[in-house]
Coordinates of C-alpha atoms in Angstrom, one line a residue:
X1 CA 8.9 13.4 -12.7
X2 CA 8.5 12.2 -16.3
X3 CA 11.7 14.2 -16.7
X4 CA 13.5 12.9 -14.2
X5 CA 11.8 9.7 -16.3
X6 CA 12.8 11.3 -19.8
X7 CA 16.1 11.5 -18.0
X8 CA 16.9 8.0 -16.9
X9 CA 15.8 6.7 -20.5
X10 CA 18.6 8.0 -22.2
X11 CA 20.6 5.6 -19.4
X12 CA 18.8 2.6 -19.3
X13 CA 19.5 -0.3 -21.3
X14 CA 17.6 -0.5 -24.3
X15 CA 15.2 -4.0 -23.7
X16 CA 13.5 -1.5 -20.6
X17 CA 13.5 1.8 -23.1
X18 CA 9.7 0.6 -24.1
X19 CA 9.4 0.2 -20.2
X20 CA 10.2 3.9 -19.6
X21 CA 7.8 5.1 -22.0
X22 CA 5.0 3.0 -20.4
X23 CA 5.8 4.5 -17.3
X24 CA 6.0 8.1 -18.5
X25 CA 2.4 7.8 -20.3
X26 CA 0.9 6.7 -16.7
X27 CA 2.6 9.6 -14.7
X28 CA 1.5 11.9 -18.0
X29 CA -2.3 10.7 -17.4
X30 CA -2.1 11.8 -13.9
X31 CA -3.2 15.8 -15.2
X32 CA -6.6 14.2 -15.7
X33 CA -9.1 16.4 -13.8
X34 CA -10.3 13.6 -12.1
X35 CA -7.8 11.7 -11.0
X36 CA -8.2 11.4 -7.4
X37 CA -5.3 13.3 -4.9
X38 CA -4.1 10.2 -3.1
X39 CA -3.9 7.8 -6.7
X40 CA -2.1 10.1 -8.0
X41 CA 1.0 11.0 -4.8
X42 CA 0.8 6.7 -4.7
X43 CA 1.3 7.0 -8.9
X44 CA 4.2 9.2 -8.5
X45 CA 5.8 7.5 -5.5
X46 CA 5.8 4.6 -6.9
X47 CA 7.6 6.1 -10.2
X48 CA 10.2 7.7 -7.4
X49 CA 10.9 4.2 -6.3
X50 CA 11.2 2.5 -9.3
X51 CA 13.3 5.6 -10.6
X52 CA 16.1 4.3 -7.5
X53 CA 15.4 1.0 -9.3
X54 CA 16.4 2.1 -13.0
X55 CA 19.6 4.3 -11.4
X56 CA 20.9 1.4 -10.1
X57 CA 20.9 -0.6 -13.0
X58 CA 22.4 2.1 -15.3
X59 CA 25.8 2.1 -12.8
X60 CA 27.5 0.6 -14.6
X61 CA 29.0 -0.9 -10.5
X62 CA 25.7 -3.1 -10.2
X63 CA 26.8 -6.7 -9.9
X64 CA 25.7 -8.3 -13.4
X65 CA 23.2 -10.4 -10.8
X66 CA 22.3 -7.6 -8.9
X67 CA 21.1 -5.7 -12.9
X68 CA 18.9 -8.6 -13.9
X69 CA 16.9 -8.9 -11.1
X70 CA 16.3 -5.1 -10.5
X71 CA 15.1 -5.0 -15.1
X72 CA 12.9 -8.1 -14.1
X73 CA 11.6 -6.2 -11.0
X74 CA 10.9 -3.1 -13.3
X75 CA 9.3 -4.6 -15.9
X76 CA 6.9 -6.9 -13.9
X77 CA 5.5 -3.2 -11.5
X78 CA 5.4 -1.3 -14.7
X79 CA 3.1 -4.5 -16.6
X80 CA 1.2 -4.6 -13.2
X81 CA 0.6 -0.5 -13.7
X82 CA -0.6 -0.8 -16.8
X83 CA -3.3 -3.4 -15.2
X84 CA -4.1 -1.3 -13.2
X85 CA -4.8 1.4 -14.9
X86 CA -6.8 -0.4 -17.3
X87 CA -10.9 1.6 -17.2
X88 CA -12.3 -1.9 -15.9
X89 CA -10.9 -1.3 -13.6
X90 CA -12.8 0.2 -10.2
X91 CA -11.7 2.9 -8.7
X92 CA -12.1 2.3 -5.2
X93 CA -10.5 -0.9 -6.3
X94 CA -7.9 0.7 -8.2
X95 CA -7.0 3.4 -5.0
X96 CA -6.2 0.4 -3.0
X97 CA -4.2 -1.5 -5.6
X98 CA -2.2 1.9 -6.3
X99 CA -1.1 1.7 -2.4
X100 CA 0.4 -1.9 -2.4
X101 CA 2.2 -0.9 -5.4
X102 CA 3.4 2.4 -4.1
X103 CA 4.1 -0.3 -0.7
X104 CA 6.2 -3.1 -1.8
X105 CA 8.1 -0.8 -4.3
X106 CA 9.3 1.1 -1.4
X107 CA 11.9 -1.2 -0.7
X108 CA 13.7 -1.3 -3.8
X109 CA 16.0 1.3 -2.1
X110 CA 16.6 -1.2 -0.2
X111 CA 17.7 -3.9 -1.9
X112 CA 19.7 -0.9 -4.1
X113 CA 21.7 -0.5 -1.2
X114 CA 24.9 -2.7 -1.3
X115 CA 24.4 -2.6 2.1
X116 CA 22.2 -5.0 1.9
X117 CA 22.9 -8.2 3.4
X118 CA 22.7 -10.7 0.2
X119 CA 19.8 -13.3 2.0
X120 CA 17.3 -10.3 3.0
X121 CA 17.9 -8.6 -0.6
X122 CA 16.7 -12.2 -2.0
X123 CA 13.8 -12.5 0.0
X124 CA 12.4 -9.1 -0.6
X125 CA 13.3 -9.3 -4.8
X126 CA 10.8 -12.5 -4.0
X127 CA 8.0 -10.6 -2.1
X128 CA 8.0 -7.5 -5.1
X129 CA 8.1 -9.9 -7.7
X130 CA 5.3 -12.1 -5.7
X131 CA 3.3 -9.8 -5.4
X132 CA 3.1 -8.3 -8.6
X133 CA 2.4 -11.0 -9.9
X134 CA -0.5 -11.7 -8.1
X135 CA -1.8 -8.2 -8.7
X136 CA -1.1 -8.4 -12.4
X137 CA -3.5 -12.2 -12.9
X138 CA -6.5 -10.2 -11.7
X139 CA -6.7 -6.6 -10.8
X140 CA -10.3 -6.5 -12.2
X141 CA -11.8 -9.7 -10.8
X142 CA -10.5 -11.9 -13.6
X143 CA -8.5 -13.9 -14.9
X144 CA -5.8 -12.2 -17.5
X145 CA -5.2 -15.4 -19.3
X146 CA -8.8 -15.5 -20.1
X147 CA -9.3 -15.1 -23.2
X148 CA -13.1 -14.2 -22.7
X149 CA -12.3 -12.9 -19.7
X150 CA -14.1 -15.3 -17.7
X151 CA -13.1 -16.3 -14.4
X152 CA -11.3 -19.4 -13.7
X153 CA -11.8 -22.1 -12.1
X154 CA -12.5 -21.8 -7.8
X155 CA -11.9 -18.0 -8.6
X156 CA -15.5 -17.5 -7.7
X157 CA -14.4 -16.1 -4.1
X158 CA -10.5 -15.7 -5.0
X159 CA -10.0 -12.2 -6.2
X160 CA -11.2 -10.4 -3.7
X161 CA -8.8 -12.3 -0.8
X162 CA -6.3 -12.4 -3.1
X163 CA -6.3 -8.6 -3.0
X164 CA -6.8 -8.6 0.8
X165 CA -3.8 -10.7 1.1
X166 CA -1.7 -8.5 -1.2
X167 CA -2.9 -5.4 0.6
X168 CA -0.8 -7.6 3.6
X169 CA 2.2 -7.6 1.5
X170 CA 2.0 -4.0 0.9
X171 CA 2.1 -3.8 5.1
X172 CA 4.9 -5.4 5.4
X173 CA 7.1 -4.2 3.3
X174 CA 6.2 -0.3 4.4
X175 CA 6.7 -1.8 7.6
X176 CA 10.4 -3.9 6.2
X177 CA 11.5 -0.2 4.2
X178 CA 10.9 2.3 7.7
X179 CA 14.7 2.5 8.9
X180 CA 13.5 2.5 12.0
X181 CA 12.6 -1.2 12.8
X182 CA 15.3 -3.3 14.0
X183 CA 17.2 -5.4 11.6
X184 CA 16.4 -8.7 13.3
X185 CA 12.9 -7.0 13.5
X186 CA 12.5 -6.5 9.4
X187 CA 14.6 -10.0 8.9
X188 CA 11.3 -11.8 10.6
X189 CA 8.9 -10.1 8.9
X190 CA 11.0 -10.3 6.0
X191 CA 10.6 -14.6 5.9
X192 CA 7.4 -15.1 7.1
X193 CA 6.2 -12.1 4.4
X194 CA 8.4 -13.7 1.6
X195 CA 6.4 -17.2 2.3
X196 CA 3.2 -15.8 2.3
X197 CA 3.8 -13.5 -0.7
X198 CA 5.2 -17.3 -2.6
X199 CA 1.9 -19.1 -1.5
X200 CA -0.4 -16.0 -3.0
X201 CA 1.9 -16.1 -6.5
X202 CA 0.9 -20.1 -6.3
X203 CA -2.8 -19.6 -5.6
X204 CA -2.9 -17.5 -8.6
X205 CA -1.4 -18.6 -11.2
X206 CA -3.4 -20.2 -13.7
X207 CA -1.2 -23.1 -14.3
X208 CA -1.4 -24.7 -10.1
X209 CA -4.1 -27.7 -10.4
X210 CA -7.7 -27.2 -8.5
X211 CA -6.0 -30.0 -6.0
X212 CA -2.6 -27.8 -5.5
X213 CA -4.9 -24.2 -5.0
X214 CA -7.2 -26.0 -1.8
X215 CA -3.6 -26.7 -0.8
X216 CA -2.3 -23.5 -0.6
X217 CA -4.7 -21.7 0.4
X218 CA -5.2 -23.5 3.3
X219 CA -1.3 -23.1 4.2
X220 CA -2.1 -19.2 3.2
X221 CA -4.3 -18.2 5.5
X222 CA -2.3 -19.9 8.2
X223 CA 0.5 -18.2 7.0
X224 CA -1.0 -14.9 6.9
X225 CA -1.7 -15.2 10.4
X226 CA 1.1 -15.5 11.7
X227 CA 2.3 -12.7 10.1
X228 CA -0.2 -10.6 10.8
X229 CA 1.5 -10.9 14.0
X230 CA 4.6 -10.2 12.6
X231 CA 3.2 -7.2 11.7
X232 CA 2.9 -5.6 15.5
X233 CA 5.8 -6.9 16.8
X234 CA 8.1 -5.7 13.9
X235 CA 6.0 -2.6 14.0
X236 CA 6.3 -2.4 17.8
X237 CA 9.8 -2.9 18.3
X238 CA 10.5 0.8 16.4
X239 CA 11.6 3.8 18.9
X240 CA 8.6 6.7 18.2
X241 CA 9.6 9.7 18.9
X242 CA 5.3 10.8 20.8
X243 CA 4.1 12.8 19.0
X244 CA 0.8 15.6 20.8
X245 CA -2.5 14.5 20.4
X246 CA -3.5 16.8 17.2
X247 CA 0.0 15.1 15.4
X248 CA -0.8 11.6 16.1
X249 CA -4.5 11.9 15.9
X250 CA -3.9 14.1 12.1
X251 CA -1.4 10.9 10.9
X252 CA -4.0 8.0 12.3
X253 CA -6.8 10.1 10.3
X254 CA -3.8 10.4 6.8
X255 CA -3.4 6.3 7.1
X256 CA -6.7 5.2 7.7
X257 CA -8.2 8.0 4.9
X258 CA -5.4 6.0 2.6
X259 CA -5.5 2.2 2.8
X260 CA -9.9 1.8 3.9
X261 CA -12.1 1.5 0.9
X262 CA -13.8 5.1 0.5
X263 CA -17.4 3.5 1.0
X264 CA -16.8 2.7 4.3
X265 CA -14.6 5.9 5.3
X266 CA -18.2 7.6 3.7
X267 CA -20.7 5.3 5.8
X268 CA -18.7 5.8 8.9
X269 CA -18.5 9.9 8.7
X270 CA -21.7 10.1 7.2
X271 CA -23.3 12.0 10.0
X272 CA -19.4 14.3 10.8
X273 CA -19.5 15.8 6.8
X274 CA -20.2 19.8 7.3
X275 CA -22.5 21.2 5.7
X276 CA -21.0 23.2 3.5
X277 CA -20.0 19.4 2.0
X278 CA -22.9 18.3 1.7
X279 CA -24.4 20.4 -1.4
X280 CA -21.7 18.6 -3.9
X281 CA -21.3 16.0 -1.9
X282 CA -17.4 13.8 -0.6
X283 CA -15.7 11.7 -3.3
X284 CA -12.5 11.8 -1.4
X285 CA -11.6 11.9 2.0
X286 CA -7.6 11.8 1.7
X287 CA -5.3 14.1 4.4
X288 CA -5.9 15.3 7.7
X289 CA -3.5 17.8 9.3
X290 CA -3.1 18.8 13.2
X291 CA -5.4 22.2 13.6
X292 CA -5.5 22.1 17.6
X293 CA -5.3 20.0 20.1
X294 CA -9.0 19.2 19.3
X295 CA -9.1 19.7 16.2
X296 CA -8.7 18.5 12.4
X297 CA -8.3 20.4 9.2
X298 CA -9.3 17.8 7.0
X299 CA -8.7 17.7 2.8
X300 CA -11.6 15.9 0.6
X301 CA -12.2 16.2 -3.4
X302 CA -15.4 16.7 -3.4
X303 CA -17.8 14.9 -6.5
X304 CA -17.2 18.5 -8.9
X305 CA -13.8 17.3 -8.6
X306 CA -12.6 20.5 -6.6
X307 CA -10.4 20.5 -3.3
X308 CA -11.6 21.8 0.0
X309 CA -10.6 21.7 3.9
X310 CA -13.1 21.7 7.0
X311 CA -12.4 21.5 10.3
X312 CA -13.6 18.1 12.1
X313 CA -13.9 17.9 16.6
X314 CA -10.9 14.7 16.5
X315 CA -12.6 13.0 19.5
X316 CA -15.6 12.6 16.9
X317 CA -13.8 11.5 14.0
X318 CA -10.9 9.2 15.5
X319 CA -14.1 7.2 17.5
X320 CA -15.9 7.6 14.1
X321 CA -12.7 5.9 12.3
X322 CA -12.0 3.2 15.4
X323 CA -15.7 1.6 13.9
X324 CA -13.9 1.5 10.1
X325 CA -10.4 -0.1 11.0
X326 CA -10.5 -2.4 14.6
X327 CA -7.6 -3.5 16.0
X328 CA -7.7 -6.9 14.4
X329 CA -6.9 -5.2 10.5
X330 CA -5.3 -1.3 12.4
X331 CA -1.8 -3.0 11.6
X332 CA -2.7 -4.9 8.5
X333 CA -3.8 -1.8 6.3
X334 CA -2.7 0.9 8.5
X335 CA 1.5 -0.6 9.1
X336 CA 3.7 1.4 11.5
X337 CA 1.0 4.4 11.5
X338 CA -1.3 2.0 13.5
X339 CA 1.1 3.1 16.1
X340 CA 0.0 6.7 15.5
X341 CA -4.2 5.6 16.3
X342 CA -3.4 3.4 19.4
X343 CA -1.4 6.6 20.8
X344 CA -4.3 8.2 20.0
X345 CA -6.3 6.3 21.6
X346 CA -3.7 6.5 24.9
X347 CA -4.2 10.1 24.6
X348 CA -8.2 10.1 25.0
X349 CA -8.6 7.4 27.1
X350 CA -6.4 9.3 29.8
X351 CA -7.2 12.7 29.6
X352 CA -10.7 12.1 28.6
X353 CA -11.7 9.0 29.8
X354 CA -13.0 8.0 26.1
X355 CA -12.8 4.4 24.2
X356 CA -12.0 4.6 21.2
X357 CA -13.4 1.5 19.3
X358 CA -10.9 -1.8 20.4
X359 CA -7.6 0.2 19.5
X360 CA -6.2 -0.5 23.1
X361 CA -7.7 -3.9 24.1

């Protein structure tokens, strides 16, 4: 990745050279042994997405207006990544923010595609810009414009809600990025997502007055509810092949490992942790792979920073995960991967008569 970025640095406009240097520094820092596998993967994918934009910026055939917009996005996203990597940001918080960056930058290939309708392109540009503006304002729960690091007025409960909304915006981006999402569904989701991102930007803007912020928050709640409904509609409209139980369960489990707070996963799977992991303790569950119809290979990072794997039975694992991510949060946290969770629940219901939380309600 650093090699690719180094090559792009030689081609981009001079004003982007220091931005690419910052990106290379962020990617190089991933070599640290304490870097979580999901964080490493998320930052690398984000950098790859940005490289797509850098290539288009360097292309002399790119229209000047698009070049200007992409340049601004690359600067904004890189600035956000730099803020996220601050030592003040807790590990679990950082992982969630990296996931949002990865998901929102995934739409850069649609933005850069010359076949993309101009209206959709403009909407997606606004979503990425607004979301990253909001993330950078308060990646660690403090106002970035405050010289003493204190919170601004009416911000005592703001950061958690803002980050939750950013997570939902990331899920929308991933659904829109999925080529299986029908064009009309993509457009409808893009429209409501841009409305939410615009309101989130207003809520996190230090120039917004107290009264304007309160009004924007009320509208943000209403629009966010509509966006969550549209996420499910758009994802469910995808033409997705049926997977076998083991494969569907693995895809569902991996998605939850990526999106759910690690503390919630630890509590939910506490009774399922195999004996060989108990001495060291688990630091991070990060991937699941199909082992058989009834078992998954679960990959985890232990507290001694070693990677390990162990077999988990599908039924107790999936039913535990359904308690961690209930039905009303399924698409907002897992985006299109929520369909694999529902497919897994259908298998277990039909074949074994097992109810998997609220996934099928």
